[in-house]
Tab-separated table of C-alpha atoms in Angstrom:
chain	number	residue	atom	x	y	z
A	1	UNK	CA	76.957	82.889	133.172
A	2	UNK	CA	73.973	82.530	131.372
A	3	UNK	CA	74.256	86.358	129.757
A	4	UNK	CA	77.421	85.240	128.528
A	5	UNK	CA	76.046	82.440	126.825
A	6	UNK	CA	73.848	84.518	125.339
A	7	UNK	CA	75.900	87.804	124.666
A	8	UNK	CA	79.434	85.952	123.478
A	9	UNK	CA	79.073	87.730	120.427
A	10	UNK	CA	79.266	91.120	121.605
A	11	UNK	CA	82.674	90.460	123.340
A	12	UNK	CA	83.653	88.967	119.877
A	13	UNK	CA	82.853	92.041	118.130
A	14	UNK	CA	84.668	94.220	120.699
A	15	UNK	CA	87.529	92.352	120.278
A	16	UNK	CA	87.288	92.211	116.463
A	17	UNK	CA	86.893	95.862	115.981
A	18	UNK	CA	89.687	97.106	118.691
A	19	UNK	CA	92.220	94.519	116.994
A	20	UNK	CA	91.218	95.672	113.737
A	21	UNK	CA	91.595	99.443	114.590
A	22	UNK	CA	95.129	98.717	116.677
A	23	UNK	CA	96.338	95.936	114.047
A	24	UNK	CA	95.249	98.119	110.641
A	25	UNK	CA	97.297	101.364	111.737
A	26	UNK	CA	100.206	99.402	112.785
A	27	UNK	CA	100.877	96.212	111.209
A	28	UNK	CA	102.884	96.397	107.952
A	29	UNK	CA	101.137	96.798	104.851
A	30	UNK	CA	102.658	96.251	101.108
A	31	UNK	CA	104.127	99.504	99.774
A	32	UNK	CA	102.426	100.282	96.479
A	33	UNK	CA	102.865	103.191	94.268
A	34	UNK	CA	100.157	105.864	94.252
A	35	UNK	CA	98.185	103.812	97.628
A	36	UNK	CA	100.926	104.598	99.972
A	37	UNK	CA	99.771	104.292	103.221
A	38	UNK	CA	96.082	105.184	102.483
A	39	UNK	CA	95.755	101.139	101.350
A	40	UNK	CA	94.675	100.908	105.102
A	41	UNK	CA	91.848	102.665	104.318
A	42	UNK	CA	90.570	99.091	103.268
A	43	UNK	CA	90.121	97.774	106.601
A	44	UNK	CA	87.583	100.867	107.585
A	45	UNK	CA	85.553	101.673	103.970
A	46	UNK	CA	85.699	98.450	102.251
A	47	UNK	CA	85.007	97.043	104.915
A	48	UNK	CA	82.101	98.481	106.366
A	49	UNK	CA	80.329	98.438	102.882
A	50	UNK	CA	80.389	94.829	103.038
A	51	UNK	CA	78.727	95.144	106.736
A	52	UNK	CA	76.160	97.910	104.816
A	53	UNK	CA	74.896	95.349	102.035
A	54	UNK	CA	74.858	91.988	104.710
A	55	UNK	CA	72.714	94.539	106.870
A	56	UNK	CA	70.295	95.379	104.281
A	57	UNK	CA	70.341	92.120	103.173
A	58	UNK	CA	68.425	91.052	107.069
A	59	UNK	CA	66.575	94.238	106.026
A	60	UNK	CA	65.111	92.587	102.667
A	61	UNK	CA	64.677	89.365	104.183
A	62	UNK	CA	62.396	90.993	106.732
A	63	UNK	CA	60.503	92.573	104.521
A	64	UNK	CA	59.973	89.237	102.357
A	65	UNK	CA	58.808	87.706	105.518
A	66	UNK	CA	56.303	90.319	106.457
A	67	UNK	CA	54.932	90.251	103.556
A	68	UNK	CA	54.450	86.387	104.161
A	69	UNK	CA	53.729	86.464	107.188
A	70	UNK	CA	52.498	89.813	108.333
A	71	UNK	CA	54.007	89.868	112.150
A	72	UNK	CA	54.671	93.553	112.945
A	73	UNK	CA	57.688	92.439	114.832
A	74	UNK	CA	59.173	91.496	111.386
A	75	UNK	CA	58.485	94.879	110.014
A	76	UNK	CA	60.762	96.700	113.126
A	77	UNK	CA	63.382	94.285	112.424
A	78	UNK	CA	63.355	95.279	108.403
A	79	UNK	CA	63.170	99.225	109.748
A	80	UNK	CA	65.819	98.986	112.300
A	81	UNK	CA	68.627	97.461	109.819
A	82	UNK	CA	67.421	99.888	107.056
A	83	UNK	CA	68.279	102.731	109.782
A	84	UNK	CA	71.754	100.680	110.714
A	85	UNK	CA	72.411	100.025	107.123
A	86	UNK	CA	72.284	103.801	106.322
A	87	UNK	CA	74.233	104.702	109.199
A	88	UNK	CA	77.005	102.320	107.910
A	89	UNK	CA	76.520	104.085	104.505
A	90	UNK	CA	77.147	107.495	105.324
A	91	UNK	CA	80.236	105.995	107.107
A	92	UNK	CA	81.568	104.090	104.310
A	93	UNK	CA	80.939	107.705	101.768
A	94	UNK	CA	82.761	109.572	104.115
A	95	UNK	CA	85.583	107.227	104.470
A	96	UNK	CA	85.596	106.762	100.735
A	97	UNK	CA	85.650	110.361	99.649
A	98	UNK	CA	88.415	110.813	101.970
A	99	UNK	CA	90.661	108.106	100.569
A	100	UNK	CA	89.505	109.458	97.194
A	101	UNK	CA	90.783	112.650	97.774
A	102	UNK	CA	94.579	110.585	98.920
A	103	UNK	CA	94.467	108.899	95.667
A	104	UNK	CA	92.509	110.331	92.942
A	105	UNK	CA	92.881	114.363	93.962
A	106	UNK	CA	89.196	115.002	94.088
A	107	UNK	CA	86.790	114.625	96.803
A	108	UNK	CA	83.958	112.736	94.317
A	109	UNK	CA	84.742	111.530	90.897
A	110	UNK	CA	81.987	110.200	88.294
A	111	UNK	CA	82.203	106.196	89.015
A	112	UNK	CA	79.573	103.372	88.815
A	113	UNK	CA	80.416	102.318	92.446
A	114	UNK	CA	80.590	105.764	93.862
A	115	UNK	CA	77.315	107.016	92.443
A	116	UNK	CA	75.763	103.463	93.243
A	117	UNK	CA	77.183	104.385	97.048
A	118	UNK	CA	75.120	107.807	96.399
A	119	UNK	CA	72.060	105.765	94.948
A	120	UNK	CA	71.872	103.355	98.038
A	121	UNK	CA	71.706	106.582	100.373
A	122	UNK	CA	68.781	108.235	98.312
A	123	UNK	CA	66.871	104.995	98.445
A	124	UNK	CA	67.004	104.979	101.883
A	125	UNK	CA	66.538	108.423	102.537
A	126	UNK	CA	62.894	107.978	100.492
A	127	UNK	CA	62.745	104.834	102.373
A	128	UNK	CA	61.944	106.486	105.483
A	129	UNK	CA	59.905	109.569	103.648
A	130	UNK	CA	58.265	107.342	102.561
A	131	UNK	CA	57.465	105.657	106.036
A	132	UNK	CA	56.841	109.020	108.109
A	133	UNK	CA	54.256	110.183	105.489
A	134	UNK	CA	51.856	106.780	106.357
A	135	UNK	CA	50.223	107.024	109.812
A	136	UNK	CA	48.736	103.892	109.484
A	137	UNK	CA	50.718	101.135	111.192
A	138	UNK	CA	49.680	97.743	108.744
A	139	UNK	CA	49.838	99.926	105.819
A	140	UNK	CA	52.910	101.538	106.808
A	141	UNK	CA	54.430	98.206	107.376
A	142	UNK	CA	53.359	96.693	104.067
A	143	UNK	CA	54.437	99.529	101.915
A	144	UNK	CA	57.526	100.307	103.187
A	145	UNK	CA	58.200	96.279	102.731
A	146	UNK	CA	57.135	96.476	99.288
A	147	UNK	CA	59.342	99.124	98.348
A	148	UNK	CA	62.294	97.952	99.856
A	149	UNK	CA	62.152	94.386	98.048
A	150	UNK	CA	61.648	96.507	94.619
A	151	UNK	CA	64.544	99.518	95.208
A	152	UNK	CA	66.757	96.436	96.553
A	153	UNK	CA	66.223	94.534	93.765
A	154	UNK	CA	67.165	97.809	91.525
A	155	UNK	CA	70.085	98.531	93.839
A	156	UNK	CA	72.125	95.474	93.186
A	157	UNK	CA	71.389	95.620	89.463
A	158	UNK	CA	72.949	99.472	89.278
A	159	UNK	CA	75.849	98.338	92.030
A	160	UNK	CA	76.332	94.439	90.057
A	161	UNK	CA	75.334	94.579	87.003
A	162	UNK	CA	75.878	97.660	85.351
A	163	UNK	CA	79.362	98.487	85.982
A	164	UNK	CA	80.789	95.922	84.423
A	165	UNK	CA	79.328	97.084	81.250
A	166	UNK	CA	81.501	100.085	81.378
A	167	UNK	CA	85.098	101.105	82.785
A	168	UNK	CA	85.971	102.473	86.127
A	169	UNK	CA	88.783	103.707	87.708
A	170	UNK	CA	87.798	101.894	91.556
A	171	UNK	CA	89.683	99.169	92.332
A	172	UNK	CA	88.925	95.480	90.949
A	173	UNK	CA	87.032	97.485	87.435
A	174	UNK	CA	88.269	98.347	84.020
A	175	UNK	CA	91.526	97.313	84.317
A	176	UNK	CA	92.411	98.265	87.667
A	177	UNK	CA	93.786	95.636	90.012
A	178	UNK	CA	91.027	94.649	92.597
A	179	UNK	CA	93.042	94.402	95.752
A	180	UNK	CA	92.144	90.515	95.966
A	181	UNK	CA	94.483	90.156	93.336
A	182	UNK	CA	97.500	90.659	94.607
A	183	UNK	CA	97.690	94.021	97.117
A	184	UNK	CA	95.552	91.870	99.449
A	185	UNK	CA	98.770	89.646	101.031
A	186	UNK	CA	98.311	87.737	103.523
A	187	UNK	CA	98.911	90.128	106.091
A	188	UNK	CA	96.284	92.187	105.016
A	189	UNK	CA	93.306	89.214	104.777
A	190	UNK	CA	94.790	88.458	108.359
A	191	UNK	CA	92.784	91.891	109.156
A	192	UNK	CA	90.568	92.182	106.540
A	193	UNK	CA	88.124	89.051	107.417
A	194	UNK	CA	88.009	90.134	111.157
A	195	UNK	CA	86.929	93.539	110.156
A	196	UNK	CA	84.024	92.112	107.791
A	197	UNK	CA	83.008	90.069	111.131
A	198	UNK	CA	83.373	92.614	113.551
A	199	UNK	CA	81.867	95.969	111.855
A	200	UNK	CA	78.459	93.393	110.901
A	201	UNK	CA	78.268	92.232	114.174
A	202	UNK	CA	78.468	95.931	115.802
A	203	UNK	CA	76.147	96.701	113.297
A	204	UNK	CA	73.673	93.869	114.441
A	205	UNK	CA	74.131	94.724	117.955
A	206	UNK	CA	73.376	98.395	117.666
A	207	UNK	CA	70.390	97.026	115.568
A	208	UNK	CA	69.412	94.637	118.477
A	209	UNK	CA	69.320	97.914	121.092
A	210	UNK	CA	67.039	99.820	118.732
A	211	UNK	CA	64.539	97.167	118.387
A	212	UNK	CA	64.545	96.652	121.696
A	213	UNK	CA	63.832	100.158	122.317
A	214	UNK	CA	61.028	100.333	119.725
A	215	UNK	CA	59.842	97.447	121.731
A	216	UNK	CA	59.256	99.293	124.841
A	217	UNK	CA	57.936	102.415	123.194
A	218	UNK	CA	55.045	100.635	121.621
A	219	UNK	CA	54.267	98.541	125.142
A	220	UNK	CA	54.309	102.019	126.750
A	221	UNK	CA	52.078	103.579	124.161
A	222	UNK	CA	49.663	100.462	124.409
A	223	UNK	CA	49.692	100.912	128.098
B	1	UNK	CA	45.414	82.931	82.097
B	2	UNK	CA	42.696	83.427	79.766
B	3	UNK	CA	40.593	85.187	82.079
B	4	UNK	CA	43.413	87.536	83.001
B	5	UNK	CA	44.104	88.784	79.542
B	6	UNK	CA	40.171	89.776	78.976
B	7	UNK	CA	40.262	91.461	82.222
B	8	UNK	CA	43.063	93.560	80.802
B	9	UNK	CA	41.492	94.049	77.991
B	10	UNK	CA	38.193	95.718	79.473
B	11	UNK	CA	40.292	97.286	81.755
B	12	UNK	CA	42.192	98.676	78.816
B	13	UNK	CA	39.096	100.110	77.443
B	14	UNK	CA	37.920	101.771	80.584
B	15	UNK	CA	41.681	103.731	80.886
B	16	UNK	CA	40.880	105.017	77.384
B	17	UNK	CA	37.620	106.166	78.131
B	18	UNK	CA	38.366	107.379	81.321
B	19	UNK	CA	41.279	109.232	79.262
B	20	UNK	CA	38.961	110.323	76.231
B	21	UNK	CA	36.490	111.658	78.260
B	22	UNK	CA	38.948	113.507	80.906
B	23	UNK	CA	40.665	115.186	77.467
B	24	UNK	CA	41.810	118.201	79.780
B	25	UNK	CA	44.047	116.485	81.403
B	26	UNK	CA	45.863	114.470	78.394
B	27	UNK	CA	46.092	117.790	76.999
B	28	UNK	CA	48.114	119.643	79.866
B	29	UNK	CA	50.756	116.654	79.823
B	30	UNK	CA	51.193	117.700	76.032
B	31	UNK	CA	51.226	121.343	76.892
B	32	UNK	CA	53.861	120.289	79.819
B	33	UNK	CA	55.953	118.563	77.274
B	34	UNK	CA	55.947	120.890	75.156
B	35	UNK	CA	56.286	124.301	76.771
B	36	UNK	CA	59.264	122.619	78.879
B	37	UNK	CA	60.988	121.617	75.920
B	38	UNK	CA	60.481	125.571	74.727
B	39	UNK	CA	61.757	127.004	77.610
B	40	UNK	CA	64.471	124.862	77.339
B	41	UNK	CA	64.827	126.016	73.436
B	42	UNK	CA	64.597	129.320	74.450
B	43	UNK	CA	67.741	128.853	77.629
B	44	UNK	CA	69.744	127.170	75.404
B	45	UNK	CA	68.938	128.019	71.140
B	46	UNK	CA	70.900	125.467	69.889
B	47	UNK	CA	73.138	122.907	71.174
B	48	UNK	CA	75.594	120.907	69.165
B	49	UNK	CA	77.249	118.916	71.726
B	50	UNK	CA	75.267	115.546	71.983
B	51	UNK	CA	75.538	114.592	75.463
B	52	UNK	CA	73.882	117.905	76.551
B	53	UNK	CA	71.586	117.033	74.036
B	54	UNK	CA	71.061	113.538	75.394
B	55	UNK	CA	70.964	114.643	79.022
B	56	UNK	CA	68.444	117.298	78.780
B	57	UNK	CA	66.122	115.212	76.411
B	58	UNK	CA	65.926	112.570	79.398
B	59	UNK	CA	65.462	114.607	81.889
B	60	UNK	CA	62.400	116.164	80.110
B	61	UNK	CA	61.053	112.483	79.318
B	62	UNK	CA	61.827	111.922	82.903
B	63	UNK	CA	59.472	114.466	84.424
B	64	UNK	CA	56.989	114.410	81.870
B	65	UNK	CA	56.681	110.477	82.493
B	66	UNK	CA	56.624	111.064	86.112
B	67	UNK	CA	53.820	113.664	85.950
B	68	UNK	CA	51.851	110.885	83.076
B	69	UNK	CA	52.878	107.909	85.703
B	70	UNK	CA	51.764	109.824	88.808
B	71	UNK	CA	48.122	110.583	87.683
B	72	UNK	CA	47.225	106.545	87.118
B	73	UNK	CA	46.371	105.567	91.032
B	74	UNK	CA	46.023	109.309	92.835
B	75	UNK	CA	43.579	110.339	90.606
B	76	UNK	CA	41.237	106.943	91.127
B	77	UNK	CA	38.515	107.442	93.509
B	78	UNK	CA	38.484	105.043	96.448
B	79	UNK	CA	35.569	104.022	95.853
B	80	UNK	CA	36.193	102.950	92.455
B	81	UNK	CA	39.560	100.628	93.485
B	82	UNK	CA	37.017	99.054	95.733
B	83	UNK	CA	35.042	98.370	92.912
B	84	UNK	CA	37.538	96.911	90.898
B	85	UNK	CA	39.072	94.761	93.729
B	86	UNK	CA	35.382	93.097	93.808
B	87	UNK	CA	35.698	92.723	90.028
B	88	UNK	CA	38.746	91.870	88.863
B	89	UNK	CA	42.105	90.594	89.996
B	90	UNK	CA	45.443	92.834	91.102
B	91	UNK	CA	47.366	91.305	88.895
B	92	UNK	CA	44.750	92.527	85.700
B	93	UNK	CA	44.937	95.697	87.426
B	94	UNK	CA	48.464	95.960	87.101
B	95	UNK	CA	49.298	94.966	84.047
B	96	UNK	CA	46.488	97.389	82.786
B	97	UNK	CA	47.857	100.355	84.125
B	98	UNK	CA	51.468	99.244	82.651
B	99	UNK	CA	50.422	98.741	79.290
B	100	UNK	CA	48.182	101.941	79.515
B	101	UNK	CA	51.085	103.813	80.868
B	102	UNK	CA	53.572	101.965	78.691
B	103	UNK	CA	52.014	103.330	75.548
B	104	UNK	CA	50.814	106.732	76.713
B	105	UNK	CA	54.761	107.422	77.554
B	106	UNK	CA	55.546	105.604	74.057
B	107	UNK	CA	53.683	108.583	72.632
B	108	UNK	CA	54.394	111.258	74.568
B	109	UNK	CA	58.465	110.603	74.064
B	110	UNK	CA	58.188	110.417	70.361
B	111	UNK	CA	55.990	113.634	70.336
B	112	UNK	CA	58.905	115.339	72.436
B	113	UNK	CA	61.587	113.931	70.209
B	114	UNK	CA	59.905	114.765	67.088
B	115	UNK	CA	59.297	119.031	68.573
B	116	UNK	CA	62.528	118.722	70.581
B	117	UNK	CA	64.638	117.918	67.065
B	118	UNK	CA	62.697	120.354	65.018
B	119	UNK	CA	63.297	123.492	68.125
B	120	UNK	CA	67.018	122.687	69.081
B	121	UNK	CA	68.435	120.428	66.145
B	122	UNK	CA	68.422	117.220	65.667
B	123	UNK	CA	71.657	115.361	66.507
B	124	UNK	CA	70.968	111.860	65.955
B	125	UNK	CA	72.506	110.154	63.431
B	126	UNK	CA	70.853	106.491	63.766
B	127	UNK	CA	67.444	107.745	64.274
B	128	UNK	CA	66.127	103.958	64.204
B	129	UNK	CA	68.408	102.725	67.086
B	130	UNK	CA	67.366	106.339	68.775
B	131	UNK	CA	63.917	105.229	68.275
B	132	UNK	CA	63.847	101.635	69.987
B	133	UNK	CA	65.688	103.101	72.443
B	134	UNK	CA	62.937	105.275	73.032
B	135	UNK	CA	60.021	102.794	72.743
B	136	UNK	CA	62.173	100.449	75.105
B	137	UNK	CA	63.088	103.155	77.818
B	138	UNK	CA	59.237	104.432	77.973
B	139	UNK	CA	58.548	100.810	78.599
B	140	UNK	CA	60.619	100.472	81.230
B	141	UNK	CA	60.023	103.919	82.770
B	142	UNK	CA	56.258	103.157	82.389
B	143	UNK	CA	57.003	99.809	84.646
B	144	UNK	CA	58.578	101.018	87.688
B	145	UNK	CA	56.818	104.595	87.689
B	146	UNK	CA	53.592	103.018	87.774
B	147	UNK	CA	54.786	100.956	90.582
B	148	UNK	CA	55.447	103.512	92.109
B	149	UNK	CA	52.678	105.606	91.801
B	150	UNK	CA	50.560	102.854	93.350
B	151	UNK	CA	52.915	102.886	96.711
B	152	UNK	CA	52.783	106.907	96.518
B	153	UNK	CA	48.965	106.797	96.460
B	154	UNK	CA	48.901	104.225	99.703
B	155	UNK	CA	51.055	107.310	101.605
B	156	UNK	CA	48.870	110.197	100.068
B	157	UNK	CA	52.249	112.437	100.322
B	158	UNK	CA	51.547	113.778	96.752
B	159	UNK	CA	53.952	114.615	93.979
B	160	UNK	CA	56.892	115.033	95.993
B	161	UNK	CA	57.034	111.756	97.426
B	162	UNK	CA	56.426	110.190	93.884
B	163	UNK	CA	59.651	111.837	92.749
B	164	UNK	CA	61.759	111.154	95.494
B	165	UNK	CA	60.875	107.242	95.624
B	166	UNK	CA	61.183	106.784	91.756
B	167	UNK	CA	64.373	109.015	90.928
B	168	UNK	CA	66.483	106.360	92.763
B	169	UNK	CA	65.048	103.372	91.398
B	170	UNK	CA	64.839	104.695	87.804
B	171	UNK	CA	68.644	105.272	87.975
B	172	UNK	CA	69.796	101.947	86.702
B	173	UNK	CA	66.889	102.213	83.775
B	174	UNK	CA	68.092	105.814	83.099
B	175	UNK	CA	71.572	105.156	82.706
B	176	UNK	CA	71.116	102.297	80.319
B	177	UNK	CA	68.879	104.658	78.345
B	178	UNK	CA	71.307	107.346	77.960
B	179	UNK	CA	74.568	105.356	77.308
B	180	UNK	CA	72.326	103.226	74.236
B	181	UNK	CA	71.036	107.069	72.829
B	182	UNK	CA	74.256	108.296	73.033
B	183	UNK	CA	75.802	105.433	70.867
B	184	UNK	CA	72.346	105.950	68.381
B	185	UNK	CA	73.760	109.963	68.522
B	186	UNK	CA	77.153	108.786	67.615
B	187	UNK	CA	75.423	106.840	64.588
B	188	UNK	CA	76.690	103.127	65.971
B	189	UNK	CA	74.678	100.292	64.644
B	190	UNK	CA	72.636	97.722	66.210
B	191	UNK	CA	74.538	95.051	66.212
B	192	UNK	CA	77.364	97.066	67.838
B	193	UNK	CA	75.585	98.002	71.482
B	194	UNK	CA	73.885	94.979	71.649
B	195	UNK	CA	75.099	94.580	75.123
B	196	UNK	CA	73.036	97.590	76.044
B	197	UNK	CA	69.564	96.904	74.293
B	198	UNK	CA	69.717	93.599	76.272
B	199	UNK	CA	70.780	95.480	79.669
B	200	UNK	CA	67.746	97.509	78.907
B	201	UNK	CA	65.397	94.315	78.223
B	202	UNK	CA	66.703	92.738	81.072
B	203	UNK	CA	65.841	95.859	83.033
B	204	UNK	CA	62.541	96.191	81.679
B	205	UNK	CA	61.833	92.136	82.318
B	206	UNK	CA	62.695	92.696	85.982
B	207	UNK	CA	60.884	95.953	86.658
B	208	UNK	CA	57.681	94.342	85.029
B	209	UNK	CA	58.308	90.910	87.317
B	210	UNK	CA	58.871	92.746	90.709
B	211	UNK	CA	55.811	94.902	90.294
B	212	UNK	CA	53.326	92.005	89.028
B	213	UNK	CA	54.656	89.894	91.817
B	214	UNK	CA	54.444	92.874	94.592
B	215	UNK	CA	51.212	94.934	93.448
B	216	UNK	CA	49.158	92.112	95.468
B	217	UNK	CA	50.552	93.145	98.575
B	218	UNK	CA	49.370	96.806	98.112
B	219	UNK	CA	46.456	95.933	96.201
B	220	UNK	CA	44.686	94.616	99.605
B	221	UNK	CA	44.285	96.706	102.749
């Protein structure tokens, strides 16, 4: 009783991502020119981006609060949802190019968000080149925290800011109909919301396991 | 405040004399410039279409300013960063190197421009817009690169790892950069891109903020 006290949020997400996976591929969706079918794409990509930036969001708030505070638990946390946060990248690129390909006949077109999608990988990438090269374990921790607070900061200008200075052809820019407007019935936010909950929380969970494990591998090296 | 800005000064000085007496090395950046920029004469011979033009010009400024950028923490002894940290504080430090790096890429990007017109014509038809553009985007590339030069130095990883944490960050500078010189190629006016000169301020405000407020952190070890 007491484990599910503590672990009620894993069942949630279980439930959240199984409904979302049955409930996206079957419920009805609007029929719009052009989208088709491949509109259900936005339960899985759209989706999962927004799980991407709240993870590396717990990744740049760790890093703040090493830098504060100096705890080297702080610093696994910040590494561990950098790792997660990539992971849900490369799955929101994939899923992306492949609904690109449905709509726009090309596996990668020149867009602010798609290149800011390719940006947020390479920063990541370096992020842990830049953390294997350091043997050091304090200075590993306060470097790596430094330069995540600075390429986050530069992230979110070239993935907020910049685009709206110019047109492009994704969704909700330039003249294109964000699906908020009004492809996203009711039907569809009836899915949509669960998915933003459950793909986070699956991505905290799996971020949980591998701190744990990091955990145990330092105790065992100390020992 | 006041004590800051003398700190910078003298630790203004001591880059240029470091620089002046180390000519070798100021020269070979030149010679990098330059011979790149020939090669590139030499591929190419002439090219009329201005966002080639555009794009290859940055991408020259970009590695040349990496390779100026690079050389301002690797190439201090440790010895002499423990020195300064007795003397002076990070923040001085900082902003030194900035400034320093700020006006050595200043120069170095208006040499280019001025050899890179004469070898494979000269495009631009608002040369002044062209030119703050230029003095603005060295700023900005002198911000971050130095920034990260300092958290390339703390890994000791060399050149590579220089390029690979700064060609990501420098994106959203880059692209700023090359959308305003393309609108100075096209012979727009001022008042007609303002929206990117103050994109490219903005830029330049932030990257000079995040690395006077996180150089600190590196600073002590």
């Amino acid at each position: 009783m007491r484990n599910m006290k503590k672990n009620w949020w894993k069942i949630v997400a279980v439930i959240f991502i199984l409904y979302v996976i049955i409930a996206g591929f079957l419920m009805p969706v609007p029929t719009l020119p052009i989208l088709h079918e491949t509109i259900r794409n936005l339960y899985f990509h759209v989706t999962m981006w927004f799980g991407m930036i709240i993870i590396l969001m717990v990744s740049l708030i760790y890093s703040i609060k090493y830098l504060s505070k100096q705890k080297n638990e702080y610093d696994i946390v910040a590494s561990e949802a950098a790792n997660v946060g990539l992971f849900f990248g490369v799955l929101g690129i994939t899923t992306g190019m492949l609904w690109a390909n449905f709509t726009w006949g090309s596996w990668w077109v020149n867009d602010p968000k798609l290149n800011g999608a390719a940006i947020t990988l390479l920063i990541y990438l370096a992020y842990f080149v830049l953390r294997g090269s350091i043997d050091d374990e304090e200075k590993r921790a306060k470097v790596s925290a430094v330069y995540n607070i600075f390429a986050y900061v530069m992230l979110i200008v070239f993935v907020g800011i910049l685009p709206r200075l110019t047109d492009s052809l994704h969704p909700g820019n330039g003249g294109n109909p964000g699906f908020g407007k009004y492809d996203l019935d009711n039907n569809m936010r009836l899915v949509f919301y669960p998915a933003i909950i459950g793909w986070t929380l699956l991505g905290v969970w799996i971020m949980s396991l591998r701190i744990r494990m990091k955990k145990l591998q330092i105790e065992k090296l100390e020992n | 405040m006041a004590s800051i800005s003398k700190d910078i000064q003298q630790l203004l000085l001591k880059e240029f004399t470091l620089e002046w007496r180390n000519r070798h090395s100021l020269n070979g950046l030149l010679l990098y410039v330059i011979s790149t920029i020939f090669v590139c004469y030499l591929s190419f011979k002439n090219i009329i279409e201005p966002t080639a033009w555009n794009a290859l010009f940055w991408i020259i400024i970009l590695f040349a300013s990496t390779q100026a950028a690079f050389r301002s923490f690797i190439t201090e002894s440790k010895g002499r960063l423990l020195y300064l940290y007795t003397l002076t504080s990070p923040q001085a430090v900082i902003l030194s190197k900035m400034i320093y790096n700020m006006l050595l890429i200043a120069a170095i990007s208006v040499i280019s421009y001025l050899f890179y017109a004469l070898v494979l014509g000269n495009v631009v038809e608002n040369s002044s817009l062209f030119l703050i553009a230029l003095l603005a985007g060295s700023m900005g590339l002198a911000a971050i690169l130095t920034m990260m030069s300092a958290i390339a130095s703390k890994a000791g990883n060399g050149s590579t790892l220089m390029v690979i944490l700064s060609f990501p960050v420098v994106v959203p500078l880059l692209m700023t950069i090359i959308k305003l010189c393309d609108q100075a190629i096209k012979g727009f006016f001022l008042s007609e891109t303002y929206q990117y000169v103050i994109a490219l301020v903005a830029l330049n405000l932030i990257s000079i903020t995040l690395s006077y407020l996180l150089f600190p952190y590196l600073w002590r070890e």
